[in-house]
mmCIF file of C-alpha atoms and ligand atoms in Angstrom:
data_model
loop_
_atom_site.group_PDB
_atom_site.id
_atom_site.type_symbol
_atom_site.label_atom_id
_atom_site.label_comp_id
_atom_site.label_asym_id
_atom_site.label_seq_id
_atom_site.Cartn_x
_atom_site.Cartn_y
_atom_site.Cartn_z
ATOM 1 C CA UNK A 143 195.051 79.082 4.702
ATOM 2 C CA UNK A 144 192.231 78.431 2.225
ATOM 3 C CA UNK A 145 188.671 78.878 3.491
ATOM 4 C CA UNK A 146 186.803 75.592 3.358
ATOM 5 C CA UNK A 147 183.206 74.602 2.892
ATOM 6 C CA UNK A 148 182.297 72.234 5.721
ATOM 7 C CA UNK A 149 179.174 70.087 5.386
ATOM 8 C CA UNK A 150 177.648 68.496 8.487
ATOM 9 C CA UNK A 151 174.758 66.072 8.093
ATOM 10 C CA UNK A 152 172.961 63.702 10.433
ATOM 11 C CA UNK A 153 169.624 62.803 12.022
ATOM 12 C CA UNK A 154 167.597 64.911 14.473
ATOM 13 C CA UNK A 155 169.344 65.592 17.771
ATOM 14 C CA UNK A 156 172.718 64.288 16.620
ATOM 15 C CA UNK A 157 174.260 67.629 17.607
ATOM 16 C CA UNK A 158 174.603 69.218 14.162
ATOM 17 C CA UNK A 159 173.507 72.755 15.083
ATOM 18 C CA UNK A 160 175.413 72.993 18.359
ATOM 19 C CA UNK A 161 178.577 71.490 16.910
ATOM 20 C CA UNK A 162 178.409 73.383 13.595
ATOM 21 C CA UNK A 163 177.904 76.676 15.444
ATOM 22 C CA UNK A 164 180.927 76.000 17.633
ATOM 23 C CA UNK A 165 183.122 74.907 14.703
ATOM 24 C CA UNK A 166 182.181 78.079 12.807
ATOM 25 C CA UNK A 167 183.040 80.221 15.842
ATOM 26 C CA UNK A 168 186.428 78.517 16.289
ATOM 27 C CA UNK A 169 187.360 78.920 12.614
ATOM 28 C CA UNK A 170 185.791 82.352 12.111
ATOM 29 C CA UNK A 171 183.416 80.884 9.506
ATOM 30 C CA UNK A 172 179.781 81.582 8.737
ATOM 31 C CA UNK A 173 177.321 79.105 10.265
ATOM 32 C CA UNK A 174 174.211 78.206 8.252
ATOM 33 C CA UNK A 175 171.368 75.975 9.479
ATOM 34 C CA UNK A 176 169.604 74.632 6.381
ATOM 35 C CA UNK A 177 166.937 72.885 8.491
ATOM 36 C CA UNK A 178 165.798 76.291 9.742
ATOM 37 C CA UNK A 179 164.813 77.133 6.158
ATOM 38 C CA UNK A 180 162.593 74.038 5.873
ATOM 39 C CA UNK A 181 161.130 74.872 9.285
ATOM 40 C CA UNK A 182 160.430 78.511 8.341
ATOM 41 C CA UNK A 183 158.645 77.491 5.150
ATOM 42 C CA UNK A 184 156.671 74.867 7.102
ATOM 43 C CA UNK A 185 155.599 77.539 9.602
ATOM 44 C CA UNK A 186 154.287 79.694 6.761
ATOM 45 C CA UNK A 187 152.424 76.733 5.234
ATOM 46 C CA UNK A 188 150.827 75.919 8.614
ATOM 47 C CA UNK A 189 149.823 79.539 9.184
ATOM 48 C CA UNK A 190 148.257 79.754 5.727
ATOM 49 C CA UNK A 191 146.686 76.320 6.101
ATOM 50 C CA UNK A 192 148.290 75.034 2.926
ATOM 51 C CA UNK A 193 147.919 71.228 2.812
ATOM 52 C CA UNK A 194 151.297 69.549 3.201
ATOM 53 C CA UNK A 195 150.466 67.265 0.249
ATOM 54 C CA UNK A 196 149.700 70.155 -2.107
ATOM 55 C CA UNK A 197 152.952 70.124 -4.054
ATOM 56 C CA UNK A 198 152.108 72.923 -6.493
ATOM 57 C CA UNK A 199 150.980 75.352 -3.812
ATOM 58 C CA UNK A 200 153.984 74.535 -1.647
ATOM 59 C CA UNK A 201 156.339 75.076 -4.566
ATOM 60 C CA UNK A 202 154.683 78.428 -5.283
ATOM 61 C CA UNK A 203 154.897 79.289 -1.578
ATOM 62 C CA UNK A 204 158.626 78.449 -1.543
ATOM 63 C CA UNK A 205 159.236 80.683 -4.556
ATOM 64 C CA UNK A 206 157.443 83.710 -3.105
ATOM 65 C CA UNK A 207 159.000 83.344 0.358
ATOM 66 C CA UNK A 208 162.074 85.140 1.581
ATOM 67 C CA UNK A 209 163.997 83.307 4.294
ATOM 68 C CA UNK A 210 167.118 84.770 5.813
ATOM 69 C CA UNK A 211 169.566 83.335 8.341
ATOM 70 C CA UNK A 212 171.554 85.820 10.409
ATOM 71 C CA UNK A 213 174.161 85.361 13.144
ATOM 72 C CA UNK A 214 172.578 85.990 16.578
ATOM 73 C CA UNK A 215 173.543 88.878 18.840
ATOM 74 C CA UNK A 216 175.394 87.967 22.059
ATOM 75 C CA UNK A 217 172.095 88.276 23.937
ATOM 76 C CA UNK A 218 170.198 86.033 21.514
ATOM 77 C CA UNK A 219 173.007 83.494 21.625
ATOM 78 C CA UNK A 220 172.871 83.419 25.421
ATOM 79 C CA UNK A 221 169.141 82.628 25.056
ATOM 80 C CA UNK A 222 170.031 79.571 22.944
ATOM 81 C CA UNK A 223 169.682 80.923 19.385
ATOM 82 C CA UNK A 224 172.317 79.635 16.975
ATOM 83 C CA UNK A 225 170.981 81.264 13.817
ATOM 84 C CA UNK A 226 168.356 83.998 13.790
ATOM 85 C CA UNK A 227 165.711 83.105 11.270
ATOM 86 C CA UNK A 228 163.659 85.669 9.366
ATOM 87 C CA UNK A 229 160.560 84.682 7.416
ATOM 88 C CA UNK A 230 159.552 87.461 5.011
ATOM 89 C CA UNK A 231 161.497 89.871 7.277
ATOM 90 C CA UNK A 232 159.731 88.743 10.506
ATOM 91 C CA UNK A 233 161.816 87.092 13.242
ATOM 92 C CA UNK A 234 160.588 83.478 13.688
ATOM 93 C CA UNK A 235 163.651 82.106 15.501
ATOM 94 C CA UNK A 236 161.580 80.770 18.421
ATOM 95 C CA UNK A 237 158.367 79.847 16.584
ATOM 96 C CA UNK A 238 160.054 77.344 14.260
ATOM 97 C CA UNK A 239 161.356 75.182 17.123
ATOM 98 C CA UNK A 240 158.136 73.302 17.963
ATOM 99 C CA UNK A 241 157.510 69.590 17.275
ATOM 100 C CA UNK A 242 154.566 70.526 15.040
ATOM 101 C CA UNK A 243 156.786 72.670 12.816
ATOM 102 C CA UNK A 244 159.510 69.983 12.782
ATOM 103 C CA UNK A 245 157.028 67.379 11.542
ATOM 104 C CA UNK A 246 155.580 69.725 8.933
ATOM 105 C CA UNK A 247 159.126 70.599 7.770
ATOM 106 C CA UNK A 248 159.999 66.961 7.251
ATOM 107 C CA UNK A 249 156.784 66.454 5.259
ATOM 108 C CA UNK A 250 157.357 69.327 2.876
ATOM 109 C CA UNK A 251 161.020 68.340 2.634
ATOM 110 C CA UNK A 252 159.911 65.234 0.693
ATOM 111 C CA UNK A 253 158.768 67.430 -2.229
ATOM 112 C CA UNK A 254 161.428 67.711 -4.950
ATOM 113 C CA UNK A 255 160.237 71.088 -6.310
ATOM 114 C CA UNK A 256 160.275 72.638 -2.836
ATOM 115 C CA UNK A 257 163.773 71.314 -2.213
ATOM 116 C CA UNK A 258 165.041 72.760 -5.498
ATOM 117 C CA UNK A 259 164.056 76.261 -4.396
ATOM 118 C CA UNK A 260 165.646 75.948 -0.943
ATOM 119 C CA UNK A 261 168.779 74.188 -2.190
ATOM 120 C CA UNK A 262 169.405 77.027 -4.671
ATOM 121 C CA UNK A 263 169.091 79.516 -1.776
ATOM 122 C CA UNK A 264 171.492 77.466 0.347
ATOM 123 C CA UNK A 265 174.041 77.276 -2.463
ATOM 124 C CA UNK A 266 173.859 81.044 -2.901
ATOM 125 C CA UNK A 267 174.245 81.639 0.841
ATOM 126 C CA UNK A 268 177.332 79.427 1.106
ATOM 127 C CA UNK A 269 178.904 80.253 -2.242
ATOM 128 C CA UNK A 270 181.891 82.189 -0.895
ATOM 129 C CA UNK A 271 183.346 79.320 1.194
ATOM 130 C CA UNK A 272 184.432 79.796 4.804
ATOM 131 C CA UNK A 273 181.112 78.301 5.804
ATOM 132 C CA UNK A 274 179.784 75.491 7.984
ATOM 133 C CA UNK A 275 176.382 74.343 6.762
ATOM 134 C CA UNK A 276 174.396 71.601 8.447
ATOM 135 C CA UNK A 277 171.342 69.598 7.447
ATOM 136 C CA UNK A 278 170.502 66.284 5.797
ATOM 137 C CA UNK A 279 171.788 66.581 2.208
ATOM 138 C CA UNK A 280 174.587 69.139 2.463
ATOM 139 C CA UNK A 281 177.429 66.734 1.622
ATOM 140 C CA UNK A 282 175.392 64.813 -0.970
ATOM 141 C CA UNK A 283 173.399 67.496 -2.821
ATOM 142 C CA UNK A 284 173.938 71.095 -1.669
ATOM 143 C CA UNK A 285 177.752 71.067 -1.578
ATOM 144 C CA UNK A 286 178.884 67.718 -3.044
ATOM 145 C CA UNK A 287 182.365 69.222 -3.495
ATOM 146 C CA UNK A 288 182.688 70.423 0.115
ATOM 147 C CA UNK A 289 186.300 70.051 1.235
ATOM 148 C CA UNK A 290 185.234 68.481 4.532
ATOM 149 C CA UNK A 291 182.114 66.396 5.082
ATOM 150 C CA UNK A 292 180.979 65.119 8.453
ATOM 151 C CA UNK A 293 178.139 62.782 9.340
ATOM 152 C CA UNK A 294 177.077 62.980 12.975
ATOM 153 C CA UNK A 295 175.305 60.103 14.684
ATOM 154 C CA UNK A 296 174.121 59.345 18.223
ATOM 155 C CA UNK A 297 171.819 56.660 19.593
ATOM 156 C CA UNK A 298 168.079 57.353 19.118
ATOM 157 C CA UNK A 299 167.539 57.299 22.905
ATOM 158 C CA UNK A 300 170.210 59.914 23.520
ATOM 159 C CA UNK A 301 169.018 62.085 20.630
ATOM 160 C CA UNK A 302 165.437 62.033 21.913
ATOM 161 C CA UNK A 303 166.585 62.791 25.440
ATOM 162 C CA UNK A 304 168.607 65.782 24.240
ATOM 163 C CA UNK A 305 165.572 67.166 22.385
ATOM 164 C CA UNK A 306 163.292 66.485 25.369
ATOM 165 C CA UNK A 307 165.619 68.398 27.692
ATOM 166 C CA UNK A 308 165.403 71.390 25.355
ATOM 167 C CA UNK A 309 161.595 71.278 25.538
ATOM 168 C CA UNK A 310 161.803 70.994 29.344
ATOM 169 C CA UNK A 311 164.058 74.016 29.561
ATOM 170 C CA UNK A 312 161.537 76.025 27.546
ATOM 171 C CA UNK A 313 158.776 74.886 29.898
ATOM 172 C CA UNK A 314 156.982 72.863 27.227
ATOM 173 C CA UNK A 315 154.874 69.975 28.504
ATOM 174 C CA UNK A 316 155.890 67.022 26.419
ATOM 175 C CA UNK A 317 156.892 63.551 27.603
ATOM 176 C CA UNK A 318 160.108 61.755 26.680
ATOM 177 C CA UNK A 319 158.229 58.919 24.864
ATOM 178 C CA UNK A 320 156.372 61.544 22.779
ATOM 179 C CA UNK A 321 159.629 63.214 21.771
ATOM 180 C CA UNK A 322 161.190 59.813 21.058
ATOM 181 C CA UNK A 323 158.316 58.921 18.698
ATOM 182 C CA UNK A 324 158.499 62.315 16.979
ATOM 183 C CA UNK A 325 162.240 62.012 16.370
ATOM 184 C CA UNK A 326 161.994 58.405 15.129
ATOM 185 C CA UNK A 327 159.100 59.185 12.788
ATOM 186 C CA UNK A 328 160.924 62.168 11.299
ATOM 187 C CA UNK A 329 164.188 60.227 10.883
ATOM 188 C CA UNK A 330 162.353 57.436 9.088
ATOM 189 C CA UNK A 331 160.705 59.913 6.699
ATOM 190 C CA UNK A 332 164.010 61.720 6.124
ATOM 191 C CA UNK A 333 165.926 58.490 5.456
ATOM 192 C CA UNK A 334 163.290 56.862 3.247
ATOM 193 C CA UNK A 335 162.167 59.729 1.027
ATOM 194 C CA UNK A 336 162.804 59.524 -2.726
ATOM 195 C CA UNK A 337 164.576 62.872 -3.100
ATOM 196 C CA UNK A 338 167.802 63.703 -1.279
ATOM 197 C CA UNK A 339 167.298 61.214 1.561
ATOM 198 C CA UNK A 340 169.350 61.461 4.724
ATOM 199 C CA UNK A 341 172.351 59.320 3.862
ATOM 200 C CA UNK A 342 176.049 59.546 4.593
ATOM 201 C CA UNK A 343 178.070 60.771 1.604
ATOM 202 C CA UNK A 344 180.748 58.207 0.691
ATOM 203 C CA UNK A 345 183.506 60.647 1.596
ATOM 204 C CA UNK A 346 181.939 61.915 4.847
ATOM 205 C CA UNK A 347 183.666 61.230 8.166
ATOM 206 C CA UNK A 348 181.283 59.441 10.523
ATOM 207 C CA UNK A 349 181.368 60.560 14.161
ATOM 208 C CA UNK A 350 179.129 58.903 16.732
ATOM 209 C CA UNK A 351 178.857 61.455 19.539
ATOM 210 C CA UNK A 352 176.497 59.474 21.794
ATOM 211 C CA UNK A 353 179.098 59.710 24.529
ATOM 212 C CA UNK A 354 180.846 62.877 23.383
ATOM 213 C CA UNK A 355 180.190 66.481 24.330
ATOM 214 C CA UNK A 356 179.662 69.382 21.923
ATOM 215 C CA UNK A 357 183.099 70.872 22.581
ATOM 216 C CA UNK A 358 184.925 67.571 22.057
ATOM 217 C CA UNK A 359 183.066 66.895 18.784
ATOM 218 C CA UNK A 360 183.673 70.439 17.554
ATOM 219 C CA UNK A 361 187.404 70.220 18.315
ATOM 220 C CA UNK A 362 187.695 66.994 16.371
ATOM 221 C CA UNK A 363 186.076 68.647 13.332
ATOM 222 C CA UNK A 364 188.274 71.747 13.627
ATOM 223 C CA UNK A 365 191.346 69.485 13.706
ATOM 224 C CA UNK A 366 190.187 67.697 10.539
ATOM 225 C CA UNK A 367 189.445 71.056 8.900
ATOM 226 C CA UNK A 368 192.933 72.350 9.706
ATOM 227 C CA UNK A 369 194.525 69.208 8.257
ATOM 228 C CA UNK A 370 192.423 69.520 5.119
ATOM 229 C CA UNK A 371 193.288 73.216 4.736
ATOM 230 C CA UNK A 372 197.012 72.384 5.028
ATOM 231 C CA UNK A 373 196.701 69.648 2.393
ATOM 232 C CA UNK A 374 194.962 72.060 0.038
ATOM 233 C CA UNK A 375 197.529 74.810 0.665
ATOM 234 C CA UNK A 376 200.347 72.264 0.001
ATOM 235 C CA UNK A 377 198.686 71.114 -3.221
ATOM 236 C CA UNK A 378 198.331 74.738 -4.373
ATOM 237 C CA UNK A 379 202.080 75.350 -3.773
ATOM 238 C CA UNK A 380 202.968 72.231 -5.781
ATOM 239 C CA UNK A 381 200.751 73.334 -8.681
ATOM 240 C CA UNK A 382 202.391 76.769 -8.686
ATOM 241 C CA UNK A 383 205.888 75.234 -8.636
ATOM 242 C CA UNK A 384 204.991 72.966 -11.570
ATOM 243 C CA UNK A 385 203.581 75.940 -13.458
ATOM 244 C CA UNK A 386 206.707 78.054 -12.858
ATOM 245 C CA UNK A 387 209.127 75.274 -13.822
ATOM 246 C CA UNK A 388 207.051 74.692 -16.986
ATOM 247 C CA UNK A 389 207.470 78.361 -17.839
ATOM 248 C CA UNK A 390 211.239 78.167 -17.317
ATOM 249 C CA UNK A 391 211.466 75.079 -19.560
ATOM 250 C CA UNK A 392 209.481 76.761 -22.316
ATOM 251 C CA UNK A 393 211.758 79.817 -22.189
ATOM 252 C CA UNK A 394 214.760 77.511 -22.719
ATOM 253 C CA UNK A 395 218.364 77.895 -21.435
ATOM 254 C CA UNK A 396 219.715 81.390 -21.220
ATOM 255 C CA UNK A 397 216.332 83.053 -21.578
ATOM 256 C CA UNK A 398 215.230 85.568 -18.905
HETATM 257 O O1 CDP B 480 170.922 70.063 15.164
HETATM 258 P P1 CDP B 480 170.629 68.728 15.767
HETATM 259 O O2 CDP B 480 169.177 68.416 15.775
HETATM 260 O O3 CDP B 480 171.414 67.620 15.131
HETATM 261 O O4 CDP B 480 171.112 68.750 17.281
HETATM 262 P P2 CDP B 480 171.363 70.008 18.255
HETATM 263 O O5 CDP B 480 170.179 70.900 18.191
HETATM 264 O O6 CDP B 480 172.686 70.597 17.989
HETATM 265 O O7 CDP B 480 171.452 69.276 19.659
HETATM 266 C C1 CDP B 480 170.308 68.870 20.363
HETATM 267 C C2 CDP B 480 170.585 69.058 21.842
HETATM 268 O O8 CDP B 480 171.568 68.129 22.266
HETATM 269 C C3 CDP B 480 171.109 70.441 22.196
HETATM 270 O O9 CDP B 480 170.453 70.889 23.354
HETATM 271 C C4 CDP B 480 172.572 70.215 22.496
HETATM 272 O O10 CDP B 480 173.041 71.073 23.510
HETATM 273 C C5 CDP B 480 172.617 68.769 22.975
HETATM 274 N N1 CDP B 480 173.864 68.059 22.620
HETATM 275 C C6 CDP B 480 174.584 67.425 23.608
HETATM 276 O O11 CDP B 480 174.181 67.458 24.766
HETATM 277 N N2 CDP B 480 175.748 66.749 23.314
HETATM 278 C C7 CDP B 480 176.188 66.680 22.045
HETATM 279 N N3 CDP B 480 177.302 66.027 21.765
HETATM 280 C C8 CDP B 480 175.465 67.308 21.024
HETATM 281 C C9 CDP B 480 174.295 67.999 21.352
HETATM 282 O O1 CDP B 481 167.154 70.248 14.369
HETATM 283 P P1 CDP B 481 166.681 68.955 13.785
HETATM 284 O O2 CDP B 481 167.829 68.077 13.420
HETATM 285 O O3 CDP B 481 165.656 68.278 14.597
HETATM 286 O O4 CDP B 481 165.918 69.308 12.417
HETATM 287 P P2 CDP B 481 166.291 70.427 11.381
HETATM 288 O O5 CDP B 481 167.702 70.315 10.955
HETATM 289 O O6 CDP B 481 165.832 71.731 11.888
HETATM 290 O O7 CDP B 481 165.397 69.993 10.115
HETATM 291 C C1 CDP B 481 163.983 69.901 10.160
HETATM 292 C C2 CDP B 481 163.543 69.011 9.006
HETATM 293 O O8 CDP B 481 163.873 69.654 7.765
HETATM 294 C C3 CDP B 481 164.234 67.664 8.929
HETATM 295 O O9 CDP B 481 163.571 66.652 9.673
HETATM 296 C C4 CDP B 481 164.236 67.357 7.449
HETATM 297 O O10 CDP B 481 163.035 66.736 7.041
HETATM 298 C C5 CDP B 481 164.285 68.712 6.793
HETATM 299 N N1 CDP B 481 165.619 69.029 6.275
HETATM 300 C C6 CDP B 481 165.977 68.509 5.041
HETATM 301 O O11 CDP B 481 165.213 67.748 4.438
HETATM 302 N N2 CDP B 481 167.168 68.838 4.476
HETATM 303 C C7 CDP B 481 168.024 69.645 5.109
HETATM 304 N N3 CDP B 481 169.180 69.964 4.520
HETATM 305 C C8 CDP B 481 167.702 70.144 6.392
HETATM 306 C C9 CDP B 481 166.496 69.818 6.962
#
C-alpha cells in the first residue's frame, strides 16, 4: 500500500493532536505537530523579550533557531506528551503548553516571513510521506497535495472545556471562562490573519467531533486513509497496465 501524507487542520481544542497521534500509531506513520514549532519559537521570543510585533527580529530568530520534533518514549507518552519538542537541543515539551505561549505563538504566526521559515522546515520533515501532520494550514499551504485532508471541528464550549481539563490535570489555576476567552481570541486571530488563515481546504473532509471520542474520530480517519490508499494503488496498477499494453502495441504483432 502506498504511504500517504495526511493533513489534519482545525481550531484549538478540536482534537487534532490526540487524533493525529492515534492515527499515526494505527498506520505506523510519523506524527508531526506543526503548532509545537510555533509554540517553541514563541517561547524563545518570550525568553529573549523580543517584541511580538518586531517582524525583522522574529524572522531572524526563526532562521537561527533549531526546532526538532521527536516521538516520545513510552514513559513520556504516559505523561501526556504526543511529540517531544526540542528548542536548540533543549527539551521544552512541557514549557510550550502554557496559555501565554499559545497566545504568543498565534501572534507570531501572523507574520509571513516567520511562517515561511517554519513551513519550509515542516515540508522537509514530512517530505518522505507516511506522515500525519496537524496544524492550521497543512492542507492549504504546507502539503496542498496531501492525499487525505481532514478538518476537525467541535463546539467552542467543548473545545474550551477540553483545554481547561488539561490545565486542571496539571494543577494550573485557571478558570473555564478564562480558557474560553483565550481559545476564542486565538481562533479569531488564526481565522482572520492575512497569511495562511485557518480555513478548510476545499477538498478536506469536515468532521465535527463535539460528541465523538478520540478513538472513534481516529478510526474514521484511518478508514478514509485505507480507502484512499487502495484507490491510489488501483490507479497505479491501471497506469502500469496501460504502459505495458502501449509497449506491446509499439512492438507490433509477432515481436517479442
Ligand atoms: O490539538 P488540539 O488543540 O486540536 O486538541 P487536542 O490537544 O488533541 O485535544 C484537547 C483535549 O481534548 C485533549 O485533552 C484531548 O484528550 C481531549 N479530546 C477529547 O476529549 N475528545 C476528542 N474527541 C478530542 C480531544
Ligand atoms: O494545540 P492548539 O490547537 O491549541 O494550538 P497549536 O496547534 O499548538 O498551535 C498554536 C498556535 O500556532 C495556533 O493558535 C496558531 O496561531 C499557530 N499555528 C499556525 O499558525 N499554523 C500551524 N500550522 C500550526 C499552529
